[in-house]
Coordinates of C-alpha atoms and ligand atoms in Angstrom, one line a residue:
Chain A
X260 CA 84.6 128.3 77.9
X261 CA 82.9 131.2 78.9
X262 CA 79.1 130.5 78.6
X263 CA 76.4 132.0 80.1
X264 CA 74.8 129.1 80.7
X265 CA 76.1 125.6 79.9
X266 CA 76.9 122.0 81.3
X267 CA 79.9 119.7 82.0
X268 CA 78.9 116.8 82.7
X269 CA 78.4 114.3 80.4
X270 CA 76.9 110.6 80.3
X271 CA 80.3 108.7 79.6
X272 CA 81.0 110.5 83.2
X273 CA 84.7 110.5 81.4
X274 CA 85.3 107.2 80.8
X275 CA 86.8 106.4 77.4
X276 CA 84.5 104.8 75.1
X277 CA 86.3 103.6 72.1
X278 CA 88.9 101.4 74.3
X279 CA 91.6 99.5 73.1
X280 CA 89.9 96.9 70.5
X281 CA 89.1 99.4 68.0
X282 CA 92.7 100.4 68.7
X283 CA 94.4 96.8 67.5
X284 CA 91.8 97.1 65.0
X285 CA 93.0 100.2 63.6
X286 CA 96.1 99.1 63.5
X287 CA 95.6 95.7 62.0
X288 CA 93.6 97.5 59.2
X289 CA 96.4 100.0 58.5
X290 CA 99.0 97.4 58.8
X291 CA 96.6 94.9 55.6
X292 CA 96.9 97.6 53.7
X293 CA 100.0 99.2 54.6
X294 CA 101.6 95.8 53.4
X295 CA 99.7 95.2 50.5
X296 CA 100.2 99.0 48.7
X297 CA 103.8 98.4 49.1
X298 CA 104.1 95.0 47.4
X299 CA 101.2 95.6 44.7
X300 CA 103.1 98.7 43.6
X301 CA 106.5 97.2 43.7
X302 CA 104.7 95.2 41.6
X303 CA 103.3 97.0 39.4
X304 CA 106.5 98.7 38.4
X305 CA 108.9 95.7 38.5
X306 CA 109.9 93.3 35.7
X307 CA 110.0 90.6 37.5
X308 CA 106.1 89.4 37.5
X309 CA 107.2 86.3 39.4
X310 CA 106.0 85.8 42.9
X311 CA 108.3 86.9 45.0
X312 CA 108.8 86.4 48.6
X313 CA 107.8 90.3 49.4
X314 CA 104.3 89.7 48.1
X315 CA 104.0 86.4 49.2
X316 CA 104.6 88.1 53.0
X317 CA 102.7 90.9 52.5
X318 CA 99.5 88.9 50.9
X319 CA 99.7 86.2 53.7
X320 CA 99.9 89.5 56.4
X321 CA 97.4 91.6 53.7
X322 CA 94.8 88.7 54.2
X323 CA 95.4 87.4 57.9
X324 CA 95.3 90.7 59.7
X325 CA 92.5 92.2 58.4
X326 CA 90.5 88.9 58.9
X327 CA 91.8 88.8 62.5
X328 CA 91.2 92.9 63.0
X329 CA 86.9 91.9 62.1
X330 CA 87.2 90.0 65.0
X331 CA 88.3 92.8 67.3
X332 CA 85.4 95.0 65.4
X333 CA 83.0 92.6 66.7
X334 CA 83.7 91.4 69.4
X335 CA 84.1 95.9 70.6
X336 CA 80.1 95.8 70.4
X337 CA 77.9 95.7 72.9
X338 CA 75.4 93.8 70.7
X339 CA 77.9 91.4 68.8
X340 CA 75.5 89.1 67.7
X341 CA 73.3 91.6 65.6
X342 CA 76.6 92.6 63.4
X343 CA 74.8 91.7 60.2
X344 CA 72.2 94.2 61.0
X345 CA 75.3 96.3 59.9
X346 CA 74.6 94.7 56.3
X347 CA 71.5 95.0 55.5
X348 CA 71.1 98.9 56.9
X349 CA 73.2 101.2 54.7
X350 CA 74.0 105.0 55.9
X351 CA 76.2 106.6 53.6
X352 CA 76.5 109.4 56.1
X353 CA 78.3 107.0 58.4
X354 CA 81.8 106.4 57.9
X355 CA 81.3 103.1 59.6
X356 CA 78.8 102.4 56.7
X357 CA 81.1 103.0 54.0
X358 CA 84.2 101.5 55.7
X359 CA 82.1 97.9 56.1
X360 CA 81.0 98.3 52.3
X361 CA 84.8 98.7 51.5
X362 CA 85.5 96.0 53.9
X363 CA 83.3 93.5 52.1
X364 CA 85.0 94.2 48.9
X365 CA 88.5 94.2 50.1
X366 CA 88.8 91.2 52.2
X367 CA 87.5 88.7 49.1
X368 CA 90.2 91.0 47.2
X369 CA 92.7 90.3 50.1
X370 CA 91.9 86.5 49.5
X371 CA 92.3 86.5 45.7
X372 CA 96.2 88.3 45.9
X373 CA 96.6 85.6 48.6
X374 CA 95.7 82.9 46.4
X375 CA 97.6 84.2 43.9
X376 CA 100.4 85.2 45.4
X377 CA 100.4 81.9 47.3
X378 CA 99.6 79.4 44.2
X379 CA 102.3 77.0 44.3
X380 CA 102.3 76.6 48.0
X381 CA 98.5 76.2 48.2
X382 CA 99.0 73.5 45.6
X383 CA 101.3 72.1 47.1
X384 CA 99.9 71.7 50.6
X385 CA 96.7 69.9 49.4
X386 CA 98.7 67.4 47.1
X387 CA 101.4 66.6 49.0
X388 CA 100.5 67.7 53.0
X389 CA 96.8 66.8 53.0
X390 CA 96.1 65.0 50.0
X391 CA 92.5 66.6 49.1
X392 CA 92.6 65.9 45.4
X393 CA 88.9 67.9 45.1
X394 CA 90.0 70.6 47.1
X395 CA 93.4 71.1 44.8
X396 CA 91.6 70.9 41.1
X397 CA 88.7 73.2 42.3
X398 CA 91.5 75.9 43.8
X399 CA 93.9 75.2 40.6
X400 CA 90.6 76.1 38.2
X401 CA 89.8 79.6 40.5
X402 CA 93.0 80.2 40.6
X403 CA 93.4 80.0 37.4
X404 CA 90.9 81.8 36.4
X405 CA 91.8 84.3 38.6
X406 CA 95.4 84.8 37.2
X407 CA 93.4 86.0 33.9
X408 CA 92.3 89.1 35.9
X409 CA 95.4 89.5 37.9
X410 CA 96.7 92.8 37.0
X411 CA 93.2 94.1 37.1
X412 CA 92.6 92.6 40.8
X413 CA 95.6 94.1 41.6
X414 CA 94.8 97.3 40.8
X415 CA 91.9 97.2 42.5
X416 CA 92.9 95.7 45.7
X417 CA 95.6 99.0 45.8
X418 CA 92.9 101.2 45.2
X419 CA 90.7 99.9 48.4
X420 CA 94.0 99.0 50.4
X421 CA 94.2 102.5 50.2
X422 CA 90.5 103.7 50.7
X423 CA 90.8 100.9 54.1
X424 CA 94.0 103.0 55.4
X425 CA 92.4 106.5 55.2
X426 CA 88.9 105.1 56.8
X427 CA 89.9 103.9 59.8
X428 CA 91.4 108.2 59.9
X429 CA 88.0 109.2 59.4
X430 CA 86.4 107.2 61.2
X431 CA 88.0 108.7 64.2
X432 CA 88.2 112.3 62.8
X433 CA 84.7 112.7 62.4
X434 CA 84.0 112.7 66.4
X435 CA 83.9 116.8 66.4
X436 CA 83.5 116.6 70.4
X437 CA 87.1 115.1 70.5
X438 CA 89.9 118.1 69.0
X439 CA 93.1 115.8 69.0
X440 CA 90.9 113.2 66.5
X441 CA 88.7 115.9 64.4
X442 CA 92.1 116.8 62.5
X443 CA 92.3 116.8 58.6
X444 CA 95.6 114.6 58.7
X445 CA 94.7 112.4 60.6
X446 CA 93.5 109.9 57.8
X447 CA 96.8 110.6 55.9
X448 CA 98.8 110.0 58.8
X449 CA 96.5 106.8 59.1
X450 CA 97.8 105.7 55.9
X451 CA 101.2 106.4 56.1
X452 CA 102.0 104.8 59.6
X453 CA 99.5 102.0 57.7
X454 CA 102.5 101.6 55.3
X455 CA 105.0 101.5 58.1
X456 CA 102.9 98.7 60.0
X457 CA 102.6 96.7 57.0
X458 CA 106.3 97.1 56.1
X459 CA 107.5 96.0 59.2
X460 CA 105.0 93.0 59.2
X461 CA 106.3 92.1 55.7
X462 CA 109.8 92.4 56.8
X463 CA 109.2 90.8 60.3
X464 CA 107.3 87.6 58.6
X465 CA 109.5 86.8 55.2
X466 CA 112.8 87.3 57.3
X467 CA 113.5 83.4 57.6
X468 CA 112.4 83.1 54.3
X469 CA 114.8 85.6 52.6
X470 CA 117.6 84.2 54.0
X471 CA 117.4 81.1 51.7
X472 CA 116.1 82.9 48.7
X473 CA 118.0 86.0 48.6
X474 CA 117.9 86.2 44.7
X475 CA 114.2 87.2 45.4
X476 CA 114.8 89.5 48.1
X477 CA 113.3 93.0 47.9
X478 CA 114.8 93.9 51.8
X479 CA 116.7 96.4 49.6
X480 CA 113.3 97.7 49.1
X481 CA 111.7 97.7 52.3
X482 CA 114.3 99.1 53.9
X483 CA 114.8 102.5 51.2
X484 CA 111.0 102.9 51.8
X485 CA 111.3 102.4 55.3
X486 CA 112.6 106.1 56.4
X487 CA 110.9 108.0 54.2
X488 CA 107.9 106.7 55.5
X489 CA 108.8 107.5 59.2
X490 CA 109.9 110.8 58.2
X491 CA 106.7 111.5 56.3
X492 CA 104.8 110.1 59.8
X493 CA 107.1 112.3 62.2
X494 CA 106.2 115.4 59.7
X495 CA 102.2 114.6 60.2
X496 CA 102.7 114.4 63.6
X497 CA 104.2 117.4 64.3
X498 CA 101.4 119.1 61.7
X499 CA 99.0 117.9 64.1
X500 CA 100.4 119.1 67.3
X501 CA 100.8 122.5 65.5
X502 CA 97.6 122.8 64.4
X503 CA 96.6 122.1 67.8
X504 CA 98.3 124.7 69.4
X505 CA 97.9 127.2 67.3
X506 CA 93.9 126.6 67.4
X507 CA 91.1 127.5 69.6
X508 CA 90.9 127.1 73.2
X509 CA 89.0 123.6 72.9
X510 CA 92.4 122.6 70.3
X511 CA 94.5 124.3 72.7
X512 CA 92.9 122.3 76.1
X513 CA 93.7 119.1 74.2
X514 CA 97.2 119.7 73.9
X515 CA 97.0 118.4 77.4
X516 CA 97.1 114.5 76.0
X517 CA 101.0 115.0 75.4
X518 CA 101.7 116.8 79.0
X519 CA 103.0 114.2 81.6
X520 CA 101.9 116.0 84.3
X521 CA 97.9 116.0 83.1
X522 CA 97.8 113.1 81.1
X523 CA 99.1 109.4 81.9
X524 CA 98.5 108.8 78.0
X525 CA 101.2 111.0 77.3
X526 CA 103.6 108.0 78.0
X527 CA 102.4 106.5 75.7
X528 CA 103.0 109.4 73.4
X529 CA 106.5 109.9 74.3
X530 CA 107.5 106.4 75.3
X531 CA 105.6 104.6 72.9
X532 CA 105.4 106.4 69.7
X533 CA 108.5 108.5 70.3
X534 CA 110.8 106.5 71.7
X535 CA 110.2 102.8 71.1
X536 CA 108.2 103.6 67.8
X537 CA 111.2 106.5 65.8
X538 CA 114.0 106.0 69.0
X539 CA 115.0 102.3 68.8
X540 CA 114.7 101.9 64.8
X541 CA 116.3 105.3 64.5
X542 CA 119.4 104.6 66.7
X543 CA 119.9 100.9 65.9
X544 CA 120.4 101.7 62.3
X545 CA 122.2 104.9 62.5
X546 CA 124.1 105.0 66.0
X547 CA 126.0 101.9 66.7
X548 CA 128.0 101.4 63.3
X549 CA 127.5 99.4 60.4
X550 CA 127.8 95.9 62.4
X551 CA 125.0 96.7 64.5
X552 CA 122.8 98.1 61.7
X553 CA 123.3 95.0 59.6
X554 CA 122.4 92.7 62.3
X555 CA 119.4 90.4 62.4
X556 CA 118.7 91.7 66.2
X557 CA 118.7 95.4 64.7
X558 CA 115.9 93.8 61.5
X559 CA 113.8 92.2 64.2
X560 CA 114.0 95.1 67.1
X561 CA 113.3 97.6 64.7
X562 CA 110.4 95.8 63.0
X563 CA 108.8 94.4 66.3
X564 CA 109.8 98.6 67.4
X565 CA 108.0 100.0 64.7
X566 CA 105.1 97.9 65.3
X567 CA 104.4 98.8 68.8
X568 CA 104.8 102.6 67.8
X569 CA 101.8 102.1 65.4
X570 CA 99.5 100.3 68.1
X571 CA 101.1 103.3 70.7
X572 CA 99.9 106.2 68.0
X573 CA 96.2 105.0 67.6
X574 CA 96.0 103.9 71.5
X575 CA 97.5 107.0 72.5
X576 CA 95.2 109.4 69.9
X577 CA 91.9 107.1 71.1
X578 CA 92.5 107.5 74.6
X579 CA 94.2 111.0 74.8
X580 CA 91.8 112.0 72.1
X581 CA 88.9 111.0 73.8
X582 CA 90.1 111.9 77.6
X583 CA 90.6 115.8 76.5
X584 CA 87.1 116.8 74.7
X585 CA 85.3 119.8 74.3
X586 CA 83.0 119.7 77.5
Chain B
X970 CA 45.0 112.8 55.4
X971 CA 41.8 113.8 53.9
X972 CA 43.7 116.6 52.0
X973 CA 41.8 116.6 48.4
X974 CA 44.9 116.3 45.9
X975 CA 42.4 116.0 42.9
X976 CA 43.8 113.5 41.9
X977 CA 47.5 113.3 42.6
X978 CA 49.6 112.7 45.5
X979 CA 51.3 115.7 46.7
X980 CA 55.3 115.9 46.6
X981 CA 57.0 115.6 50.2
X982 CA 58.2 119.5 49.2
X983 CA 54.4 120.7 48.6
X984 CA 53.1 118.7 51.3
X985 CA 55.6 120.7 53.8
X986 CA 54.3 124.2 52.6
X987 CA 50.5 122.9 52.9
X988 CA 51.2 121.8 56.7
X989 CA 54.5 122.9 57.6
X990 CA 56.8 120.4 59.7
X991 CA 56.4 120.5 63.4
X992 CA 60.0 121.5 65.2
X993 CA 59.8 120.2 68.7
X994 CA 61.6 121.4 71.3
X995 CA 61.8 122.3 75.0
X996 CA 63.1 125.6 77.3
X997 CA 65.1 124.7 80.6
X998 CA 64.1 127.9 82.2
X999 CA 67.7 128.5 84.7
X1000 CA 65.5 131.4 87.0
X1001 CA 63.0 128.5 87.7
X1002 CA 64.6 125.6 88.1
X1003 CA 65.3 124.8 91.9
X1004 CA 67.1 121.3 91.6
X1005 CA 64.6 119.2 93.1
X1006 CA 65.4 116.9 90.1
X1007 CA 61.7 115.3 90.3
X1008 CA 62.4 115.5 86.6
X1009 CA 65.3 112.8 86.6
X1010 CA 63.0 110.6 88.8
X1011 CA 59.9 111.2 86.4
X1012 CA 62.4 110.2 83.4
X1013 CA 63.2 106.9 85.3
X1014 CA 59.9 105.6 85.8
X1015 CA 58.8 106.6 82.5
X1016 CA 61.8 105.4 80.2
X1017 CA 62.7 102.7 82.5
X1018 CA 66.0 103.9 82.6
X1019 CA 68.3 101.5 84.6
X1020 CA 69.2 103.3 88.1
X1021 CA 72.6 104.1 87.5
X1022 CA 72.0 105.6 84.4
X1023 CA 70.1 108.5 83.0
X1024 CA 68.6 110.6 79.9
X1025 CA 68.2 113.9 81.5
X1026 CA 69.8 114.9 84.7
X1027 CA 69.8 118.7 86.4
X1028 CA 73.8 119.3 86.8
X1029 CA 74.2 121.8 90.1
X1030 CA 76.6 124.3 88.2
X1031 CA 76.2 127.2 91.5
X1032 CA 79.2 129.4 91.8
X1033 CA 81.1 128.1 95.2
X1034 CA 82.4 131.4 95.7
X1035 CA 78.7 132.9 95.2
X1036 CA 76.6 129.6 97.1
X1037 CA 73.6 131.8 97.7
X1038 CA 72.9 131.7 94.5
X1039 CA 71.9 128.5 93.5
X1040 CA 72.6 127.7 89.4
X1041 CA 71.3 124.5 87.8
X1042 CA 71.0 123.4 83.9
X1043 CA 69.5 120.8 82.6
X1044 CA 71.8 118.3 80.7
X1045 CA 70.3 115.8 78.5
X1046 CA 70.3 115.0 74.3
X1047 CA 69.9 118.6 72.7
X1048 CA 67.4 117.4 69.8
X1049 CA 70.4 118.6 67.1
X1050 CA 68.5 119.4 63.9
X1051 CA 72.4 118.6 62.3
X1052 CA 72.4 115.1 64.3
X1053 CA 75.9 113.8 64.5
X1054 CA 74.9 110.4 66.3
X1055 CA 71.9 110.0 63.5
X1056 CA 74.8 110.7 60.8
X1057 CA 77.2 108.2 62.0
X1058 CA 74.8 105.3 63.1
X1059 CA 76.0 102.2 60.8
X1060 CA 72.3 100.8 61.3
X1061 CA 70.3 103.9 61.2
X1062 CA 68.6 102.6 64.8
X1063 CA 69.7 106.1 65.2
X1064 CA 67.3 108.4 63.6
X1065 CA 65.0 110.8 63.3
X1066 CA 61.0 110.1 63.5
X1067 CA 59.3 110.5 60.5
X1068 CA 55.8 111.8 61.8
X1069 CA 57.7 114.2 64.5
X1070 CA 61.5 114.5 63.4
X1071 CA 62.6 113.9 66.7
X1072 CA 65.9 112.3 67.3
X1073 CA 65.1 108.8 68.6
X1074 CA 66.0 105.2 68.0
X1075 CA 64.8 101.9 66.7
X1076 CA 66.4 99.8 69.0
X1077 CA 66.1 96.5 67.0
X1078 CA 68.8 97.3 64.8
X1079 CA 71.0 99.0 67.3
X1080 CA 74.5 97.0 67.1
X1081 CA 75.9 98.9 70.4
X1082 CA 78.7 99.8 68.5
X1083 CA 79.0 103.0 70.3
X1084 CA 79.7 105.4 67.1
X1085 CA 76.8 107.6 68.4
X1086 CA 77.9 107.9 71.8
X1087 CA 81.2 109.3 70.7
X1088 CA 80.1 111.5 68.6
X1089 CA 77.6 113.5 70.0
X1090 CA 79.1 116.6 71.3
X1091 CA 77.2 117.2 74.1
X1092 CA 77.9 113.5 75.4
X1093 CA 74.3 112.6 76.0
X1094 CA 74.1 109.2 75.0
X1095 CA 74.4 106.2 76.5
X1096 CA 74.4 102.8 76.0
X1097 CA 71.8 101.2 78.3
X1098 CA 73.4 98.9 80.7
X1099 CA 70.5 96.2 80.2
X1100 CA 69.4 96.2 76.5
X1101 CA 72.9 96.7 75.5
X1102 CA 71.5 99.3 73.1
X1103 CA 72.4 103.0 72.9
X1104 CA 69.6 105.6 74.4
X1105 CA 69.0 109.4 73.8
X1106 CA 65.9 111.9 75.3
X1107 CA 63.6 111.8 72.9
X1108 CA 61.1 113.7 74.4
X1109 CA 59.6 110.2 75.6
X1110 CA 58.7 110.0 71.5
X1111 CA 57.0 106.4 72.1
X1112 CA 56.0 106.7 76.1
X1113 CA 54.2 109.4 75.7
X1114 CA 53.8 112.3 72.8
X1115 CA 52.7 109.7 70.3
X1116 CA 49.8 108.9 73.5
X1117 CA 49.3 112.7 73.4
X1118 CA 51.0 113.7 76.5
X1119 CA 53.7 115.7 77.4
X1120 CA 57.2 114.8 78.3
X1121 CA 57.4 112.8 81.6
X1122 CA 59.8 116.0 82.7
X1123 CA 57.9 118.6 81.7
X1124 CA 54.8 117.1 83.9
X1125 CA 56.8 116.8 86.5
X1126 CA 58.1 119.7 87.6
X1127 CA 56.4 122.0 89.9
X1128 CA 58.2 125.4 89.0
X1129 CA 57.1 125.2 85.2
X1130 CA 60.9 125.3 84.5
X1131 CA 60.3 122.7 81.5
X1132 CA 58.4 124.3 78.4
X1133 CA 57.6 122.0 75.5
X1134 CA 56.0 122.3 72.5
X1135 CA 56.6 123.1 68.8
X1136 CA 58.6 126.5 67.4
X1137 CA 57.4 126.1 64.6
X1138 CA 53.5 127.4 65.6
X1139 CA 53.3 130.7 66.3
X1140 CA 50.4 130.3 68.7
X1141 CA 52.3 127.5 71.2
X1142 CA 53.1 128.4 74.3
X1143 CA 56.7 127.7 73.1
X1144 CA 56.9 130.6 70.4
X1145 CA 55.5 132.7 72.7
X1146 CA 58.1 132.6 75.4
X1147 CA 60.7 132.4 72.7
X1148 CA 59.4 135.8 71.3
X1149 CA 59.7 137.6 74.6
X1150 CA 62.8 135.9 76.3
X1151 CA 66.5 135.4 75.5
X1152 CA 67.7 132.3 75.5
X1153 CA 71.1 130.6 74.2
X1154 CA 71.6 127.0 72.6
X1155 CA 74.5 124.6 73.6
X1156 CA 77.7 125.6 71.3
X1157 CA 75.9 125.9 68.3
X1158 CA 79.2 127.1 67.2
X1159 CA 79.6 123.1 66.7
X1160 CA 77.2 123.5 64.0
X1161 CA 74.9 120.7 64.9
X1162 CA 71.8 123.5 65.5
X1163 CA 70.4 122.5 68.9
X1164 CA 66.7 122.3 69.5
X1165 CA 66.8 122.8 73.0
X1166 CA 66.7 126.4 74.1
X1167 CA 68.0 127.8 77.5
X1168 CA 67.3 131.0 79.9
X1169 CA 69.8 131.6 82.0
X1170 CA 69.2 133.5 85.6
X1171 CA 72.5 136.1 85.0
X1172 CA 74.1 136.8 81.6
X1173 CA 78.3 136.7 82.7
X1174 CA 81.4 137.4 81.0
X1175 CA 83.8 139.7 80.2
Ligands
LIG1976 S1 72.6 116.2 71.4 FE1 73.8 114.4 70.9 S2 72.3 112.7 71.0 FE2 71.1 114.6 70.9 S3 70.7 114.9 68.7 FE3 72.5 116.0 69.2 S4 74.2 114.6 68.7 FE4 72.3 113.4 68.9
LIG1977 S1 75.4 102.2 69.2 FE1 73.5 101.7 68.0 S2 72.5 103.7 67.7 FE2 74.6 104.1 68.2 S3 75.7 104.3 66.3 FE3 75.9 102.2 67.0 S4 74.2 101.1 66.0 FE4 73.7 103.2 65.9

């Protein structure tokens, strides 16, 4: 920039700061609610109020990964054993703030559509696995009670399943020193490659288990909503790179995170999100004939593709993002 | 405060017109500065900044293709009145003093979770490689202007290149350079208004 007087160097001497744990916990949180919207809704607008393997999968992923993603948050800080300072000192400036107040509402929420959704094999497991007689009465009575709420909780958990995708976009698209991140779309394109993550989790994880209960399979589902949703996160995408290069010089300057020849994170752009994440799903399904598509190899590569695209768009917009700032 | 209130507290809005806030701040003067960096040592001893970090350093920004004459610039937290890192602190261990709204931080509650180092602008901030806790120039806040004394900096240099004191009296030394010379801020384009205020030895461009 021409300055008359200004500085260049900076005190992260241009390392990257937010590494790759806050990357797989972006993703796990994306990929909780991702799952969950889809199933809640289907849902929501199906007859069939039974529990059906689709929510079963997404409540088990719904509940796991963003449970295992607070680990990742934690164990990113540099002073992991004060975390619950973090609860007792709100600043509703912070997205960080807000997002751990959602947090603490949507992982008991999380727990509750995995009770639910889970009831008969919970039961089950403590009367005829590991006969706990206590355990099973008290979960049958808050289960119970919590089956009296259900469409209500429901509701609920879509609502912050939602707010959780979108946060983890702003909590990167507030940093105004990094162009690539401080993008209006990025928290909608947070949410919709959320929904791919989680739809590919749901799909991965209940795969076995379709097989014997087809009668309850929503595959159909999974895989209508499954292309819209890329195409919606390809369309994002290419907003983004637009507004970047139609922008300033700092928005311009940052375009250098997708060139190969200045940026090694743009392999992860291209190979990553591009080609493993849209290529292999794109051209297993739609290249190599009906056989192929219908194949159990093209479900799993495509899911297990899919996924790795997710983790490669938030490691690649961290890194990239934070590897061409305004300086 | 021995202010007579006859007999009711004054609001925090009345109180400011009575005795208006302070706004500290500091000029790097570019004409003076020589790059001895007796500053950055100064800072050191004072803060007890680990060795391989720092608060403040003097960046050498001379031309190469004009070495004779010599440019530095002093590159250290900006004193934002629009704090980003005191926005996004989960804890607020980033904040601003209450007595002298200066941009400082209650270690304690400091969870290093790095949300202020990213996004500060000016990438000032740090996170101190022994208390595990993130770090800004406060002007030395707690080593020495609530003792009375200047910034370790400002004391140490020889070529009066460091100026601190508050804009906000007319009758600091501050103010008074302030009315007579131009200086810029850091992008303030960023919208964060910087405290800091710089003169710079040529004015370039196109
Ligand atoms: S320069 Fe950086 S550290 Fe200093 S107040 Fe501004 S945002 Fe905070
Ligand atoms: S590193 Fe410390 S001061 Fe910085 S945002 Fe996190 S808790 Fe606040």
């Amino acid at each position: 920039m021409e300055m008359m007087i200004d500085f260049t160097e900076g005190f992260s001497h241009g390392h990257v700061i937010w590494g790759w744990m806050i990357g797989v916990y972006l993703v796990l949180a994306g990929m909780s609610g991702g799952a969950l919207i889809v199933a809640l809704v289907r849902r929501h607008y199906s007859k069939n109020k039974e529990n059906t393997g689709l929510l079963k999968g997404a409540a088990i992923i719904g509940f796991s990964t963003i449970a295992f993603g607070m680990v990742f948050l934690v164990a990113d800080l540099h002073r992991p054993l004060y975390f619950w300072k973090i609860l007792i000192n709100y600043n509703f400036t912070s997205v960080m703030s807000i997002g751990v107040a959602a947090i603490s509402l949507y992982i008991p929420l999380t727990l509750m559509v995995f009770l639910m959704a889970l009831e008969e094999e919970i039961k089950d497991f403590f009367q005829t696995k590991i006969k706990i007689s206590f355990v099973h009465t008290m979960l049958t009575i808050v289960i119970n009670i919590l089956k009296r709420f259900r469409p209500y909780i429901e509701f609920i958990t879509i609502f912050f399943a939602i707010v959780i995708c979108a946060y983890t976009g702003f909590l990167i698209s507030v940093l105004i020193r990094f162009p690539l991140l401080n993008t209006a779309v990025l928290p909608i394109l947070f949410l919709v490659s959320g929904l791919a993550a989680g739809v590919a989790a749901t799909r991965l994880l209940t795969a076995g288990y379709y097989r014997v209960n087809p009668s309850t399979f929503d595959e159909g589902l999974l895989h209508r909503i499954e292309w819209p949703v890329m195409f919606l996160e390809i369309l994002l995408i290419a907003m983004l790179i637009v507004s970047l290069v139609l922008g300033n010089d700092y928005q311009k300057e940052a375009m250098a995170a997708f060139d190969v020849t200045r940026s090694q994170w743009a392999y992860l752009f291209w190979g990553g999100v591009v080609g493993v994440g849209f290529g292999v799903p794109l051209s297993l399904n739609f290249l190599f004939g009906h056989k192929v598509a219908h194949s159990s190899f093209t479900m799993y590569a495509s899911g297990i593709s899919t996924l790795l695209g997710v983790l490669s768009l938030r490691l690649f917009l961290l890194y990239g993002g934070q590897t061409f700032g305004i300086h | 405060m021995a202010l007579a209130t006859g007999g009711y507290a004054l609001s925090s809005e009345e109180k400011r017109r009575v005795e208006p806030k302070q706004h500290l701040s500091m000029i790097y003067d570019q004409t003076k500065c020589v790059g001895c960096a007796e500053c950055e040592s100064a800072c050191h001893s004072v803060n007890l900044v680990p060795a391989a970090q720092n608060r403040m350093i003097i960046q050498d920004r001379t031309d190469p293709d004009n070495v004779k004459a010599r440019r530095f610039v002093r590159v250290s937290c900006q004193q934002c009145e629009e704090a980003p890192c005191v926005a996004v602190c989960p804890t607020a261990a980033c904040h601003k003093d209450s007595l002298l709204d200066v941009v400082t931080m209650n270690g304690d509650d400091c969870i290093g979770c790095a949300y202020c180092i990213v996004a500060c602008p000016y990438d000032v901030r740090f996170i101190n490689e022994e208390t595990n806790m993130a770090e800004n120039c406060d002007f030395c806040l707690e080593t020495r202007l609530k003792k009375g004394l200047q910034p370790g900096c400002v004391e140490a240099c020889k070529y009066d290149a460091l100026v601190f004191g508050d804009m906000n009296d007319p009758k600091s030394t501050i103010s008074r350079i302030l009315s007579i010379k131009d200086t810029v801020r850091q992008r303030p384009e960023l919208g964060t208004k910087p405290s800091l205020r710089y003169v710079p030895a040529v004015k370039q461009g196109v």
